[in-house]
Steps between C-alpha positions, in 0.01 A plus 500: 500500500681837348465823689252697284132476605180704452165382623230641294198655662288243339704204681519732815099485509504117407732417793297707744180300395697201590583622834861587390582867599855588411677674820714772523801303564453371154394787282778738469303778328169538397481629141205753452599632146720463192743743334533492138824599366598559122807683370335833548226460730417369842136467627324345783189264489329490815287163580183547311296378814606620811483159653753333276854443664807309369730328747867515423670195659794267476438137414800377707741629759573835296834585339779304555749637773250713635618619849175526674178303460207729573225315285413142433428321163191411345560157441623427847202673640257269289688202558472558895119556462502167289679340816267629763211362280668139538738474191809320558796680360816270418821727442676265280628471126285279275786278344250286289136418427332182382199282545403289782211228388325781269575808765760759484824437728739789602833376576686704772861493592413268806160364415221439249132619531207389292188740446169482332568827315811685387510875446757660297565869606856521424497816269741507226823578672554124600552162394144399571390434135740216482297337790170528321644355184627203694150447623370479143353857458394531137559885480734736327717717740355875539716763294707725696703812476729675736405786708741751702446597860708695727470642834634857567546602881401877518339501849168533631490882507661559168242263340200682652649833393609404123258221435205522766252227475466485141626205272698659205437372154712598191374501134835553357582435136779248543521187289412161669358676802136437545455596874711692739388598861673632816302379826572680826501275806650540845860586466543396153387556144418203292581555148342275234572466140267262267578455145678288245887400530537754790904538527747743642463761207109504542546538871760788482276681221208492741702625827648776278188640360411850614146378624668259718783737635231760569343288767811463722678757726743692283805330696378141465695294261266302332633137452449137607391474843607273773306196369407432128411216306360374150200279584328308228138575474227329329364647156301206366343231694567138525262306283348249724547566850343187650482108509359246721621598865712795390409859436727836429434808637621873460818575291596154411134453340358854388511844654398840381730662251740739677240576800325374793694164506398443864140561412525240236650250731209569742252439226651173367560383863134540596373349189717192542398473862146518451528233219677258716264565804169486326565316160811263513871488412495320164609660182126521376402680827764756437420533132147565604528745774860639515555525117254765439657755779836429368420537132325830587852644628659353193281653274475830665886519440424533115336815561796618721736433215283696273487804776880481512534509136293829495695643767828459328332692196377778717829557659680524152249742393519803711176694411324171620709489821449887560115420440514239781638740736273783404213278551601380830574855614161618423337201690732552804431869480102420516437670168372169358253302761563168298856400604516252199863506432610528882292190554646312202846572596436425874366179432769407237787619759348298783362200338191549679259442189523241234690612184193398287296761720757773454529441136130521477468817674768668258249416213231735652429774255501753754875401631618470134358863416646646807818339429514607134424848576759551783770330255383753252549774727836380599611473146382866421680654814812316401486634132406860638813469734729411213352780282586747782848370524555518118358846488719606802 
């Protein structure tokens, strides 16, 4: 479990319904807004509804070599809740898996344990998939790409002064970069870059961009932090996440494209548990009751790919990018009561709504007309500015 972690408002609410309320010792900062950065502009997007709140957390113990542990990790907290409800946790590495009279068997360094159902929740940064193949899982491995995550130690006071309680998103025309974010937490900033073939040159280009440098104190030397990694992330689902007595959850199966991985793991886990308890643990049971939830996530990602393709086009065509900024600025200033662009961007950044729903909203004629009008005004103002410079 890597350091990065954002729990969307929809998942916060879903967990609360289950009786799970994230304590202050886990939530390092409540995110109440987004700040959208381009090369030339910076604009704040407040939560569309006042009750929405996002939790910034660490999955595990936090950055490497951290000197003072002030917060706990989300995974450890949830594991403790499970133990309190009767789950038995065995801290041991799985050496091998196999079958014992038709039931899955897990081989540990000093013992072997046989179970009725084996659940794979290994993510994509382990060798777990090899174990599933040995059991005979008839599935193609999920496709992955590498992200980049680093933790910058800036201190709580400086973070509050320069970044506040906003998650900072960057729409920069950098090749191969789909999404970039800086997430304020306790004493650290989590920087997350998502895209294709992220390498040292791309990372340096991001940190050297004026939009990023403007966020930091003038004396701050923006560079790699105390802890950084390039974890694999799932960008296309495994083709068949189940067989008799085996089911895959979370990243090693299907997850939201670039967003809300914890929420996707929650949804798939709940669907699998409901299937096992109320229907059964055969491949047919999972096909009938688990597969629809799994496929809904996978199919929704197709709309996500389309949306990110459009975003790349908008970033490359400056009048459209200025049109986005102008439209959001008017909505945030209150001149437009219907915050159509603000809500689209909010849900896209947070992962709180399905990509399909976001895409359909952008087809609303009122949205398209407003966006076209603001983009035209942006193009006209740019021509006028160029004309004044030429005349002068």
